[in-house]
Coordinates of C-alpha atoms in Angstrom, one line a residue:
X1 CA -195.7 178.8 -15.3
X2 CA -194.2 181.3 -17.1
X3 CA -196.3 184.4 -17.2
X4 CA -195.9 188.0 -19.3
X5 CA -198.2 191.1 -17.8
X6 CA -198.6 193.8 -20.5
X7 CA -200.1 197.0 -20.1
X8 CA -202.0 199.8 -21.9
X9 CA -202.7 203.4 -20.1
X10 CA -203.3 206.6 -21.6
X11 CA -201.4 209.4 -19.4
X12 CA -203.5 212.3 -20.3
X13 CA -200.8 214.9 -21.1
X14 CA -198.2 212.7 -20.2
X15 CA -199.6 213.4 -16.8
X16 CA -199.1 216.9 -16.8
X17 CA -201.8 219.6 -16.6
X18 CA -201.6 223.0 -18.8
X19 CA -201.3 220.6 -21.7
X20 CA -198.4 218.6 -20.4
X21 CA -196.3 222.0 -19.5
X22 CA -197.4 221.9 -15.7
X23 CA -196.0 220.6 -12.8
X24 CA -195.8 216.9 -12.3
X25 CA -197.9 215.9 -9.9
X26 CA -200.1 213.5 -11.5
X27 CA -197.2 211.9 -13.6
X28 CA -195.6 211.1 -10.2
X29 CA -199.0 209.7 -8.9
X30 CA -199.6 207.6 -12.6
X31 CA -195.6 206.2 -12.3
X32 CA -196.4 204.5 -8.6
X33 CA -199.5 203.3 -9.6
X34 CA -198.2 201.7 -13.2
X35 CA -195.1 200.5 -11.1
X36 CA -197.3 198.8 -9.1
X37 CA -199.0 196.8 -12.2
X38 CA -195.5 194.9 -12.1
X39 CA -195.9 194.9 -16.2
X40 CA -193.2 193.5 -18.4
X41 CA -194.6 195.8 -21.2
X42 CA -196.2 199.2 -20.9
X43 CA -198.2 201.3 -23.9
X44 CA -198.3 204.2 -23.1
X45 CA -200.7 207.3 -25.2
X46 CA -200.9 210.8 -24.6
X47 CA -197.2 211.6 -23.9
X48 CA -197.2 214.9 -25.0
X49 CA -194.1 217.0 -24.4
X50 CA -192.2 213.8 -23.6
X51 CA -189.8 214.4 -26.7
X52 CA -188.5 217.7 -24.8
X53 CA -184.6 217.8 -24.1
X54 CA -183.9 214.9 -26.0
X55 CA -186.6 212.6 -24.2
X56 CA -186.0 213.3 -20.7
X57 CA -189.2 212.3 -19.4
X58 CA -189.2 209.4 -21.5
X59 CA -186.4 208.2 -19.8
X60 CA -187.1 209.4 -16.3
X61 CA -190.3 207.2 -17.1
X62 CA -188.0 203.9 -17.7
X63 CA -186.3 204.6 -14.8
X64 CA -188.8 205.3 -12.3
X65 CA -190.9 201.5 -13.9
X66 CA -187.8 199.9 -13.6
X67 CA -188.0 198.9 -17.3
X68 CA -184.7 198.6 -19.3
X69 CA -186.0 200.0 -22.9
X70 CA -188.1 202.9 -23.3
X71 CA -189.0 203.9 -27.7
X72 CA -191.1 207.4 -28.0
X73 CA -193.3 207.4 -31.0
X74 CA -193.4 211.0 -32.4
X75 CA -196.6 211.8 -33.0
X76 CA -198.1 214.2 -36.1
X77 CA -199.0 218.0 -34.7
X78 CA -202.9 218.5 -34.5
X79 CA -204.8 221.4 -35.6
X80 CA -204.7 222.5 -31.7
X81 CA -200.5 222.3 -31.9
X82 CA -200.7 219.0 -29.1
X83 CA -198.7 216.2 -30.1
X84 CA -199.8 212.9 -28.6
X85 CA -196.3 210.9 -29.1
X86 CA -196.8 206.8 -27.7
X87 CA -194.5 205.3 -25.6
X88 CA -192.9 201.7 -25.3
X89 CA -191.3 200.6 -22.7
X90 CA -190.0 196.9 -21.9
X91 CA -188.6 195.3 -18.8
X92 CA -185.4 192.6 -18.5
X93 CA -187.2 190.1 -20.2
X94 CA -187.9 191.1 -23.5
X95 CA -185.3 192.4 -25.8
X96 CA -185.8 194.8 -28.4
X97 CA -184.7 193.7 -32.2
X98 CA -186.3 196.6 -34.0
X99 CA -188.2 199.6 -33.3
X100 CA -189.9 202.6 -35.2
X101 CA -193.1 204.9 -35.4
X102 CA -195.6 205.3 -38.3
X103 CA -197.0 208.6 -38.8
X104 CA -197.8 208.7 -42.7
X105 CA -201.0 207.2 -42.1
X106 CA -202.2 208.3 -38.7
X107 CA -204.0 211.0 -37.2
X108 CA -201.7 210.9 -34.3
X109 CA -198.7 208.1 -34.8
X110 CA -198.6 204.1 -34.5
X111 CA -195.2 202.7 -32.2
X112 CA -194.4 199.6 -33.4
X113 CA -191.6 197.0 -31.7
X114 CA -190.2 193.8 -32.5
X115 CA -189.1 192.1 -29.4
X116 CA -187.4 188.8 -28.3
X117 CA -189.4 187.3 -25.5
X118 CA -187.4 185.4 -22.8
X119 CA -188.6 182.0 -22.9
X120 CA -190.1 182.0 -26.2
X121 CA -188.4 180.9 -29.8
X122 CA -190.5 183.4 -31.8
X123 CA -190.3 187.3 -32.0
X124 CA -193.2 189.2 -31.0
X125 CA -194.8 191.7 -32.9
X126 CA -195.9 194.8 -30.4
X127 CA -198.2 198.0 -31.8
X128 CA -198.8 200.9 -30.3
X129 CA -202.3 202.5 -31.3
X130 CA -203.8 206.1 -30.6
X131 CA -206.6 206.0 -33.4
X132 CA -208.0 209.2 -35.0
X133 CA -210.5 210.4 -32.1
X134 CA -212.7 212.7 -34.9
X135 CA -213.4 210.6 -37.7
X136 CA -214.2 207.0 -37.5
X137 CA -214.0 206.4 -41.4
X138 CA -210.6 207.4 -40.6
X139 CA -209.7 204.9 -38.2
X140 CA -210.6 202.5 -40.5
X141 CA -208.5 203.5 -42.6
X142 CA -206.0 203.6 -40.0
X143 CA -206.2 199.8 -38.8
X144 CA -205.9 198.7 -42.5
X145 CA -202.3 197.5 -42.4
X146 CA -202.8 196.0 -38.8
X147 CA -205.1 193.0 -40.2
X148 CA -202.4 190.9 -41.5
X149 CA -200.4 190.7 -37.8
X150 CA -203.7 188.3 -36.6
X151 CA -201.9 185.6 -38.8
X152 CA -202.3 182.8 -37.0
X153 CA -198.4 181.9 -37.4
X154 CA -197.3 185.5 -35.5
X155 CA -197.2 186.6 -31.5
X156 CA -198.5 189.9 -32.5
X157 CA -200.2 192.2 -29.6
X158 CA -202.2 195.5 -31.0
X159 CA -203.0 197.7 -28.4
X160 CA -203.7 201.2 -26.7
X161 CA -206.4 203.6 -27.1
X162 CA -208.6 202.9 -30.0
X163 CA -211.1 205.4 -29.9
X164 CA -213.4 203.0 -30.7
X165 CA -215.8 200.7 -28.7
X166 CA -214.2 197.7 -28.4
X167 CA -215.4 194.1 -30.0
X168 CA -219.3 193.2 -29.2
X169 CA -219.8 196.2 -26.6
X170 CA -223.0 196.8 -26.2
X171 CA -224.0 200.9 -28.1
X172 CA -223.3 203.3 -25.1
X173 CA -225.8 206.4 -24.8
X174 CA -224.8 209.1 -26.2
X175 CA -227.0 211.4 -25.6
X176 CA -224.9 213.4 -22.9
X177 CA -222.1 213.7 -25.8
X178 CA -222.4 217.6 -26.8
X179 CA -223.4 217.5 -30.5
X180 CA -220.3 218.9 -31.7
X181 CA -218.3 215.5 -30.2
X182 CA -221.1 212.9 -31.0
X183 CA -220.1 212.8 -34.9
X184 CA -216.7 211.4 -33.6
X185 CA -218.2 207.9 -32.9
X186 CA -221.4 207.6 -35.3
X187 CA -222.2 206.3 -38.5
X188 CA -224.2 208.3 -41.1
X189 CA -226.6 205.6 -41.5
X190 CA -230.0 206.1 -39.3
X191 CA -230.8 205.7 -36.9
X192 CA -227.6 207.1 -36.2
X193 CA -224.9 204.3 -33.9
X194 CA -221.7 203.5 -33.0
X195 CA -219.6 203.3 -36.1
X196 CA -218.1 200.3 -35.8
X197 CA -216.0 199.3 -39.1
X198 CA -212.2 199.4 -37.8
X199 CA -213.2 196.7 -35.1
X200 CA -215.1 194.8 -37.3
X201 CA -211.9 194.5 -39.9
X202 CA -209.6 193.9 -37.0
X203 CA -212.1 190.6 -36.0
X204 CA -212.7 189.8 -39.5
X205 CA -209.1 189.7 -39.6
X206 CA -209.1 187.1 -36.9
X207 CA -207.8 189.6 -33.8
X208 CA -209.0 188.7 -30.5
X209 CA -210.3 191.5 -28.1
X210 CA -209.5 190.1 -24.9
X211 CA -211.7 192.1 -22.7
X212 CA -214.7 190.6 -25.1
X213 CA -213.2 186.7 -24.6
X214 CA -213.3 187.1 -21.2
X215 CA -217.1 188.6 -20.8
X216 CA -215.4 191.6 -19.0
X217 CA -217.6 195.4 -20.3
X218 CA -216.1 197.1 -17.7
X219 CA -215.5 200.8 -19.0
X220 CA -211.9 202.2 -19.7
X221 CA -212.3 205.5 -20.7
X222 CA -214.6 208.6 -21.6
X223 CA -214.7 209.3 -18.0
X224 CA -214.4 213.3 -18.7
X225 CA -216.9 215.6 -17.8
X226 CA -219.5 215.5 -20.8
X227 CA -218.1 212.2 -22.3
X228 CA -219.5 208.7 -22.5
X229 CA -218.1 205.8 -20.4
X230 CA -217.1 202.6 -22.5
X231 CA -214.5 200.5 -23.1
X232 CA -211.8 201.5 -25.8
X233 CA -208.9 201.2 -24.1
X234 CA -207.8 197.5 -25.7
X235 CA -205.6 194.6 -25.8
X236 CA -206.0 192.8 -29.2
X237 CA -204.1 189.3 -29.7
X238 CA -203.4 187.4 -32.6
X239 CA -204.7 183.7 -32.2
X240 CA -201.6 182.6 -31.0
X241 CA -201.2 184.2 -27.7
X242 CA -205.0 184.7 -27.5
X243 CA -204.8 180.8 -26.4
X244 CA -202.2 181.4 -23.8
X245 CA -204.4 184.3 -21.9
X246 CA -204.8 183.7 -18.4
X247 CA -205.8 186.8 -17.0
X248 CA -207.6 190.2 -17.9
X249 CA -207.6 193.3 -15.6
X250 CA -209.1 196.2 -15.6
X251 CA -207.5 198.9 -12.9
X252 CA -209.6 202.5 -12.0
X253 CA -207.4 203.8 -9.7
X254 CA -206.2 206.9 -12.7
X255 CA -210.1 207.5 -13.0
X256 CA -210.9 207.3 -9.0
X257 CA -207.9 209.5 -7.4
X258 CA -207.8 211.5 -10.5
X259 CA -204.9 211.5 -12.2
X260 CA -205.9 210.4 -15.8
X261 CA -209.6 210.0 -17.5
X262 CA -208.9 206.5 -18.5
X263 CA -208.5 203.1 -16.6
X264 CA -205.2 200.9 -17.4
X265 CA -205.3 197.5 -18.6
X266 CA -203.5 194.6 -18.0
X267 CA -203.1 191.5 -19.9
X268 CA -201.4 188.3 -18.7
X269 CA -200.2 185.5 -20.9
X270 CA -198.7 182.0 -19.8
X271 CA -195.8 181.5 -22.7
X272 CA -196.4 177.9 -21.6
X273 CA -199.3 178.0 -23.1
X274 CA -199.0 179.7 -26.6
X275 CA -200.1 177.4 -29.5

């Protein structure tokens, strides 16, 4: 059984505090701790200050996760001057054929790979996602031009930190949210609930949420102080390699020794199994 592990963590400042310019403590704790996920394929949000002296820590990431590719997405500047740039990196077994970031449409940026997967015939379509955390009629918006990679025919994986409450989740409370924050997830329409239109176009579109397939809520992030557990940190497959899924993880170690406010996840497929 051949088996690919793919995983999606969001760094938190790229693991740095003082807004990714302090020391690097909890980068050093986060790179054991992914190493340790033994992933062919990391996603990686959050990685501000990462593009510094020509990608340094970019690379000093590849390097310390023994992967063999690393891609930084540069991300759009926010009103507070952060830029949250994504990060790809791939081990010895899947070869990069193209690679770029999309930041037209995006509150932050979208990565975006091609890869060649050792073992299978058919390129694989990676995605990179940091949705818009304000404005949820914006992230709509912003999964748009994702629907078409749930063709049936494609290996495409859509991934990261969505923002959003992932397929079927069950509406959080949000009552601890501070007002000012709460508008970020809700609809207009009352009684006032999770707005959930980008998810429903991305399963409309045929996407599967993995974490829903398998019956696994577990939360991912919102751990911060005055947010709202749930799970929207997600691994969405096209139908494809949704079929060849044979394992779903959900690791809490960022949240419990704190080094990040959101859980990784890890998805493993068995390319003997893809229809």
């Amino acid at each position: 059984m051949a088996e690919l592990r793919i995983a999606t963590f969001n760094t938190l400042f790229g693991g740095r505090d003082d807004d990714g310019y302090g020391d690097d403590r909890r980068w050093q704790q986060q790179a054991r701790f992914l190493r340790s996920l033994e992933a062919d394929a990391y996603a990686l949000q959050e990685c501000n200050v990462w593009d510094a002296l020509g990608g340094r820590r970019l690379h000093q990431a590849r390097r310390q996760l023994g992967m063999t590719s690393a891609f930084l997405a540069f991300a759009n500047e926010t009103t507070t001057g952060h830029r949250f740039h994504t990060a790809m990196l791939f081990g010895p077994r899947l070869s990069v054929l193209a690679e770029d970031g999309d930041g037209a449409r995006y509150h932050h940026v979208l990565g975006w790979a091609t890869v060649e997967v050792d073992g299978d015939p058919a390129p694989w379509a990676f995605r990179n996602v940091h949705l818009d955390p304000f404005d949820p009629l914006n992230r709509a918006r912003e999964v748009q031009p994702l629907q078409t990679l749930a063709d049936p025919g494609r290996r495409s994986v859509v991934l990261g930190d969505f923002n959003n409450l992932g397929f079927g989740h069950p509406e959080p409370n949000w009552a601890p949210l501070p007002p000012h924050l709460r508008n970020a997830q809700l609809g207009l329409a009352e009684p006032r609930s999770a707005q959930r239109t980008a998810m429903d176009l991305l399963e409309a579109a045929g996407f599967t949420d993995v974490a829903h397939a398998s019956g696994d809520d577990r939360f991912t992030g919102g751990f911060g102080a005055g947010d709202v557990p749930r799970r929207q940190d997600l691994v969405l497959l096209s139908p494809a390699l949704a079929s060849a899924v044979v394992g779903y993880e959900v690791h809490d170690d960022p949240v419990t020794d704190g080094f990040s406010d959101h859980a990784a996840v890890v998805v493993t497929i068995d390319l003997d199994r893809i229809a």
